[in-house]
mmCIF file of C-alpha atoms in Angstrom:
data_model
loop_
_atom_site.group_PDB
_atom_site.id
_atom_site.type_symbol
_atom_site.label_atom_id
_atom_site.label_comp_id
_atom_site.label_asym_id
_atom_site.label_seq_id
_atom_site.Cartn_x
_atom_site.Cartn_y
_atom_site.Cartn_z
ATOM 1 C CA ALA A 1 86.684 104.855 124.637
ATOM 2 C CA GLY A 2 85.378 106.989 127.479
ATOM 3 C CA ALA A 3 84.584 110.519 128.578
ATOM 4 C CA GLY A 4 84.980 112.251 131.904
ATOM 5 C CA VAL A 5 83.489 115.415 133.396
ATOM 6 C CA TYR A 6 84.619 116.952 136.681
ATOM 7 C CA SER A 7 83.803 119.935 138.898
ATOM 8 C CA GLU A 8 83.863 120.562 142.639
ATOM 9 C CA ASP A 9 80.158 119.727 142.773
ATOM 10 C CA PHE A 10 79.938 116.656 140.586
ATOM 11 C CA GLU A 11 81.885 114.178 138.495
ATOM 12 C CA GLU A 12 80.970 111.497 135.967
ATOM 13 C CA SER A 13 82.688 108.810 133.906
ATOM 14 C CA ILE A 14 80.980 107.882 130.632
ATOM 15 C CA PRO A 15 81.511 104.818 128.427
ATOM 16 C CA LEU A 16 81.508 105.541 124.704
ATOM 17 C CA ALA A 17 81.115 103.547 121.507
ATOM 18 C CA PRO A 18 84.191 101.660 120.211
ATOM 19 C CA TRP A 19 84.474 104.060 117.245
ATOM 20 C CA ALA A 20 84.600 107.183 119.436
ATOM 21 C CA ASP A 21 87.777 109.308 119.445
ATOM 22 C CA ASN A 22 89.069 112.214 121.547
ATOM 23 C CA TYR A 23 86.695 114.647 119.830
ATOM 24 C CA ASP A 24 83.687 112.482 120.744
ATOM 25 C CA GLY A 25 84.956 112.090 124.293
ATOM 26 C CA GLU A 26 85.184 115.839 124.831
ATOM 27 C CA LEU A 27 81.810 116.402 123.176
ATOM 28 C CA HIS A 28 80.026 113.899 125.413
ATOM 29 C CA ALA A 29 81.768 115.354 128.478
ATOM 30 C CA VAL A 30 80.390 118.784 127.549
ATOM 31 C CA GLU A 31 76.921 117.337 127.089
ATOM 32 C CA ALA A 32 77.042 115.657 130.512
ATOM 33 C CA ALA A 33 78.275 118.880 132.125
ATOM 34 C CA LEU A 34 75.501 120.917 130.538
ATOM 35 C CA HIS A 35 72.894 118.492 131.817
ATOM 36 C CA HIS A 36 74.370 118.779 135.306
ATOM 37 C CA VAL A 37 74.275 122.573 135.374
ATOM 38 C CA LYS A 38 71.049 123.350 133.491
ATOM 39 C CA GLU A 39 68.986 123.602 136.728
ATOM 40 C CA ARG A 40 71.607 125.477 138.729
ATOM 41 C CA THR A 41 71.193 129.099 139.712
ATOM 42 C CA ASN A 42 74.692 130.166 138.722
ATOM 43 C CA LYS A 43 74.671 133.173 136.392
ATOM 44 C CA LYS A 44 78.031 132.399 134.863
ATOM 45 C CA LEU A 45 79.105 128.942 133.684
ATOM 46 C CA VAL A 46 82.633 128.200 132.463
ATOM 47 C CA LEU A 47 83.356 124.889 130.762
ATOM 48 C CA LEU A 48 87.056 124.023 130.436
ATOM 49 C CA ILE A 49 87.640 121.947 127.281
ATOM 50 C CA ASP A 50 90.982 120.649 125.960
ATOM 51 C CA CYS A 51 89.745 120.075 122.385
ATOM 52 C CA GLN A 52 89.592 123.213 120.267
ATOM 53 C CA ALA A 53 87.627 121.394 117.535
ATOM 54 C CA VAL A 54 84.770 120.826 119.990
ATOM 55 C CA ILE A 55 84.726 124.507 120.956
ATOM 56 C CA GLN A 56 84.646 125.485 117.276
ATOM 57 C CA SER A 57 81.777 123.079 116.557
ATOM 58 C CA LEU A 58 79.690 124.345 119.456
ATOM 59 C CA SER A 59 80.445 128.031 118.770
ATOM 60 C CA SER A 60 79.530 127.784 115.086
ATOM 61 C CA SER A 61 76.036 128.495 113.731
ATOM 62 C CA LEU A 62 76.581 126.260 110.714
ATOM 63 C CA PRO A 63 74.459 123.064 110.405
ATOM 64 C CA ASN A 64 76.063 119.991 111.933
ATOM 65 C CA ASP A 65 75.030 116.342 111.389
ATOM 66 C CA ASN A 66 76.386 115.263 114.785
ATOM 67 C CA ARG A 67 73.470 114.799 117.144
ATOM 68 C CA THR A 68 75.583 115.443 120.221
ATOM 69 C CA VAL A 69 76.702 118.787 118.793
ATOM 70 C CA THR A 70 73.055 119.670 118.138
ATOM 71 C CA THR A 71 72.049 118.669 121.660
ATOM 72 C CA CYS A 72 74.864 120.711 123.236
ATOM 73 C CA ARG A 73 74.000 123.784 121.176
ATOM 74 C CA ALA A 74 70.349 123.497 122.272
ATOM 75 C CA LEU A 75 71.360 123.173 125.946
ATOM 76 C CA ILE A 76 73.661 126.186 125.665
ATOM 77 C CA ASN A 77 70.993 128.272 123.955
ATOM 78 C CA ASP A 78 68.500 127.286 126.631
ATOM 79 C CA LEU A 79 70.893 128.440 129.373
ATOM 80 C CA ILE A 80 71.527 131.705 127.561
ATOM 81 C CA SER A 81 67.766 132.282 127.151
ATOM 82 C CA LYS A 82 67.495 132.030 130.936
ATOM 83 C CA GLY A 83 69.953 134.906 131.303
ATOM 84 C CA LYS A 84 73.012 132.794 132.015
ATOM 85 C CA GLU A 85 76.465 133.407 130.544
ATOM 86 C CA VAL A 86 78.077 130.273 129.099
ATOM 87 C CA ILE A 87 81.804 130.354 128.367
ATOM 88 C CA LEU A 88 83.620 127.620 126.492
ATOM 89 C CA GLN A 89 87.257 127.974 127.551
ATOM 90 C CA TRP A 90 90.098 126.040 125.949
ATOM 91 C CA ILE A 91 92.586 124.490 128.356
ATOM 92 C CA PRO A 92 95.730 122.615 127.215
ATOM 93 C CA GLY A 93 95.632 118.941 128.037
ATOM 94 C CA HIS A 94 98.220 116.977 129.994
ATOM 95 C CA THR A 95 99.762 120.063 131.574
ATOM 96 C CA GLY A 96 99.170 119.091 135.190
ATOM 97 C CA VAL A 97 95.993 121.157 135.747
ATOM 98 C CA ALA A 98 94.276 119.288 138.585
ATOM 99 C CA GLY A 99 90.685 119.439 137.298
ATOM 100 C CA ASN A 100 91.693 118.452 133.780
ATOM 101 C CA GLU A 101 93.816 115.561 135.014
ATOM 102 C CA LYS A 102 90.864 114.355 137.091
ATOM 103 C CA ALA A 103 88.604 114.529 134.033
ATOM 104 C CA ASP A 104 91.143 112.457 132.075
ATOM 105 C CA SER A 105 91.201 109.901 134.888
ATOM 106 C CA LEU A 106 87.376 109.691 134.812
ATOM 107 C CA ALA A 107 87.491 109.214 131.037
ATOM 108 C CA LYS A 108 89.800 106.221 131.504
ATOM 109 C CA GLU A 109 87.363 104.798 134.051
ATOM 110 C CA GLY A 110 84.546 105.313 131.546
ATOM 111 C CA ALA A 111 86.467 103.380 128.901
ATOM 112 C CA LYS A 112 86.510 100.359 131.223
ATOM 113 C CA LYS A 113 82.731 100.333 131.590
ATOM 114 C CA PRO A 114 80.530 98.346 129.208
ATOM 115 C CA PHE A 115 78.934 100.461 126.491
ATOM 116 C CA GLN A 116 75.228 99.640 126.287
ATOM 117 C CA LYS A 117 73.542 102.573 124.593
ATOM 118 C CA VAL A 118 72.693 102.625 120.914
ATOM 119 C CA HIS A 119 74.326 105.634 119.280
ATOM 120 C CA MET A 120 74.078 106.472 115.610
ATOM 121 C CA MET A 121 77.575 106.923 114.226
ATOM 122 C CA PRO A 122 78.144 110.544 113.113
ATOM 123 C CA LEU A 123 79.079 111.093 109.450
ATOM 124 C CA ARG A 124 82.564 112.236 110.499
ATOM 125 C CA ASN A 125 83.249 108.949 112.241
ATOM 126 C CA ALA A 126 81.693 106.935 109.433
ATOM 127 C CA LYS A 127 83.987 108.604 106.874
ATOM 128 C CA LYS A 128 86.952 107.963 109.130
ATOM 129 C CA ALA A 129 86.044 104.282 109.567
ATOM 130 C CA ILE A 130 85.407 103.790 105.827
ATOM 131 C CA GLY A 131 88.692 105.505 104.992
ATOM 132 C CA ALA A 132 90.622 103.279 107.381
ATOM 133 C CA LYS A 133 88.947 100.140 105.963
ATOM 134 C CA LEU A 134 89.647 101.149 102.369
ATOM 135 C CA LYS A 135 93.283 101.882 103.246
ATOM 136 C CA ASP A 136 93.603 98.433 104.837
ATOM 137 C CA LEU A 137 92.047 96.759 101.761
ATOM 138 C CA ARG A 138 94.280 98.734 99.432
ATOM 139 C CA GLU A 139 97.447 97.836 101.346
ATOM 140 C CA ARG A 140 96.452 94.145 101.385
ATOM 141 C CA LYS A 141 95.839 94.236 97.640
ATOM 142 C CA TYR A 142 99.195 95.904 96.983
ATOM 143 C CA LYS A 143 100.930 93.357 99.207
ATOM 144 C CA GLU A 144 99.350 90.432 97.361
ATOM 145 C CA GLU A 145 100.011 91.844 93.897
ATOM 146 C CA GLY A 146 103.491 93.046 94.767
ATOM 147 C CA GLU A 147 104.799 89.743 96.098
ATOM 148 C CA GLY A 148 107.871 88.836 94.086
ATOM 149 C CA ARG A 149 107.652 91.983 91.933
ATOM 150 C CA ASN A 150 110.455 94.504 91.548
ATOM 151 C CA TRP A 151 108.361 97.221 93.238
ATOM 152 C CA GLU A 152 107.617 95.054 96.305
ATOM 153 C CA PRO A 153 110.234 96.971 98.428
ATOM 154 C CA LEU A 154 108.198 100.165 98.004
ATOM 155 C CA LEU A 155 105.431 98.663 100.119
ATOM 156 C CA LEU A 156 107.604 98.961 103.227
ATOM 157 C CA ASP A 157 107.602 102.337 104.955
ATOM 158 C CA SER A 158 111.301 101.960 105.624
ATOM 159 C CA ASN A 159 111.967 101.864 101.875
ATOM 160 C CA ARG A 160 109.804 104.838 100.955
ATOM 161 C CA ILE A 161 111.797 107.511 99.195
ATOM 162 C CA PRO A 162 111.389 111.012 100.732
ATOM 163 C CA SER A 163 109.151 113.203 98.573
ATOM 164 C CA ASP A 164 111.196 116.367 99.166
ATOM 165 C CA LEU A 165 114.335 115.150 97.369
ATOM 166 C CA PRO A 166 115.528 117.002 94.234
ATOM 167 C CA ARG A 167 113.893 115.420 91.176
ATOM 168 C CA SER A 168 117.099 113.935 89.776
ATOM 169 C CA VAL A 169 117.897 112.325 93.115
ATOM 170 C CA GLY A 170 114.369 111.014 93.635
ATOM 171 C CA VAL A 171 114.189 109.552 90.124
ATOM 172 C CA ALA A 172 117.520 107.808 90.476
ATOM 173 C CA CYS A 173 116.687 106.345 93.896
ATOM 174 C CA PHE A 174 113.315 105.107 92.687
ATOM 175 C CA ARG A 175 114.786 103.396 89.612
ATOM 176 C CA MET A 176 117.552 101.816 91.631
ATOM 177 C CA LEU A 177 115.128 100.560 94.225
ATOM 178 C CA VAL A 178 112.933 98.773 91.718
ATOM 179 C CA GLY A 179 115.854 97.676 89.527
ATOM 180 C CA HIS A 180 114.545 99.175 86.291
ATOM 181 C CA ASP A 181 116.064 101.350 83.522
ATOM 182 C CA PHE A 182 119.628 100.621 82.313
ATOM 183 C CA LEU A 183 120.753 98.234 85.056
ATOM 184 C CA GLN A 184 122.151 95.287 83.164
ATOM 185 C CA LYS A 185 120.499 92.604 85.266
ATOM 186 C CA HIS A 186 117.109 94.090 84.514
ATOM 187 C CA LEU A 187 117.899 94.394 80.801
ATOM 188 C CA HIS A 188 118.893 90.738 80.782
ATOM 189 C CA ARG A 189 115.707 89.758 82.658
ATOM 190 C CA ILE A 190 113.501 91.407 80.005
ATOM 191 C CA GLY A 191 115.508 89.929 77.116
ATOM 192 C CA ILE A 192 117.420 93.007 75.908
ATOM 193 C CA ALA A 193 120.920 92.093 77.129
ATOM 194 C CA GLU A 194 122.696 88.730 76.687
ATOM 195 C CA ASN A 195 123.639 88.648 80.358
ATOM 196 C CA GLY A 196 123.377 90.687 83.536
ATOM 197 C CA VAL A 197 127.092 91.346 83.990
ATOM 198 C CA CYS A 198 128.097 94.970 84.618
ATOM 199 C CA PRO A 199 129.456 96.425 81.338
ATOM 200 C CA LEU A 200 131.674 98.904 83.232
ATOM 201 C CA CYS A 201 133.792 96.472 85.228
ATOM 202 C CA ASN A 202 132.703 93.054 83.865
ATOM 203 C CA ILE A 203 132.557 91.733 87.432
ATOM 204 C CA GLY A 204 129.234 90.548 88.825
ATOM 205 C CA ASP A 205 125.649 91.320 87.907
ATOM 206 C CA MET A 206 124.806 95.016 87.550
ATOM 207 C CA THR A 207 122.290 95.653 90.332
ATOM 208 C CA ARG A 208 121.675 98.560 92.719
ATOM 209 C CA GLU A 209 124.002 96.991 95.275
ATOM 210 C CA HIS A 210 126.696 96.460 92.659
ATOM 211 C CA LEU A 211 126.926 100.160 91.807
ATOM 212 C CA PHE A 212 128.152 100.906 95.348
ATOM 213 C CA ASN A 213 131.032 98.426 94.917
ATOM 214 C CA CYS A 214 131.768 98.711 91.202
ATOM 215 C CA ILE A 215 135.498 99.407 90.709
ATOM 216 C CA ALA A 216 134.718 101.406 87.570
ATOM 217 C CA LEU A 217 132.818 103.876 89.745
ATOM 218 C CA GLY A 218 135.464 104.140 92.431
ATOM 219 C CA ASP A 219 136.205 107.775 91.483
ATOM 220 C CA VAL A 220 132.633 108.932 92.141
ATOM 221 C CA PRO A 221 132.644 111.181 95.263
ATOM 222 C CA ARG A 222 130.970 109.655 98.318
ATOM 223 C CA THR A 223 128.867 112.285 100.081
ATOM 224 C CA GLY A 224 127.772 110.283 103.105
ATOM 225 C CA ASP A 225 124.110 110.906 102.254
ATOM 226 C CA GLU A 226 122.598 107.634 100.979
ATOM 227 C CA TYR A 227 120.201 109.266 98.536
ATOM 228 C CA THR A 228 122.609 111.795 97.040
ATOM 229 C CA GLU A 229 125.373 109.189 96.806
ATOM 230 C CA ALA A 230 123.078 106.656 95.167
ATOM 231 C CA ALA A 231 121.923 109.235 92.603
ATOM 232 C CA SER A 232 125.495 110.243 91.822
ATOM 233 C CA LEU A 233 126.474 106.611 91.194
ATOM 234 C CA TYR A 234 123.363 106.033 89.100
ATOM 235 C CA TRP A 235 123.742 108.997 86.749
ATOM 236 C CA THR A 236 127.522 108.535 86.436
ATOM 237 C CA ALA A 237 127.101 104.865 85.541
ATOM 238 C CA ARG A 238 124.408 105.713 83.010
ATOM 239 C CA GLU A 239 126.576 108.376 81.406
ATOM 240 C CA ARG A 240 129.587 106.095 81.105
ATOM 241 C CA ILE A 241 127.540 103.263 79.624
ATOM 242 C CA ALA A 242 126.137 105.700 77.054
ATOM 243 C CA GLU A 243 129.672 106.852 76.164
ATOM 244 C CA ARG A 244 130.744 103.243 75.590
ATOM 245 C CA SER A 245 127.734 102.640 73.353
ATOM 246 C CA VAL A 246 128.663 105.636 71.183
ATOM 247 C CA ILE A 247 132.239 104.464 70.864
#
């Protein structure tokens, strides 16, 4: 990671710690700029920043555990006490503004430099790093425990069922994905049914895939939407199996 600060009078590329993100880069760029201008005679200083979170942090009077934020606030207050006007102006990034593009280029140069300073990791970054590590450990655990299980497909993002589906559709898709509930193959696997053959057509094991090809469900309308269609097949099959059981 790196930071870059640019003006017509000076420029600087700064290497940052491996854990630094865009917020940290902008914050260190502001700190470097403030150090450059603190002895200047200009009465009005405008810092163009493309990270609104940094501007909010520096403009707030609330306590902050980030040492760089504290340092920047102190530098700004010192400039103001000397009768100078300090303006933190947001500027959209990657819009072709020459000065901003140059600062981005300097930041990339900074990222290539070796980082040698010892910086205490801010609480915000520590929480982020811990959260990422815990997520990685959790996913590894699920992957190990889910191997060979019916719910193993749910570990893949491509198999995740959208959370905004109607409840009946979401429930049906979830049950079909893991192969649970009334599907005959599952009932046979857990010792409830004598075999896994579909009781509606008596052809092949009753699995999720079978429902889409079951001749006894050929009259179920096909909507073209995989989730709605799957749910329609699921609930129709369940209803017809229940009717046969009553008879």
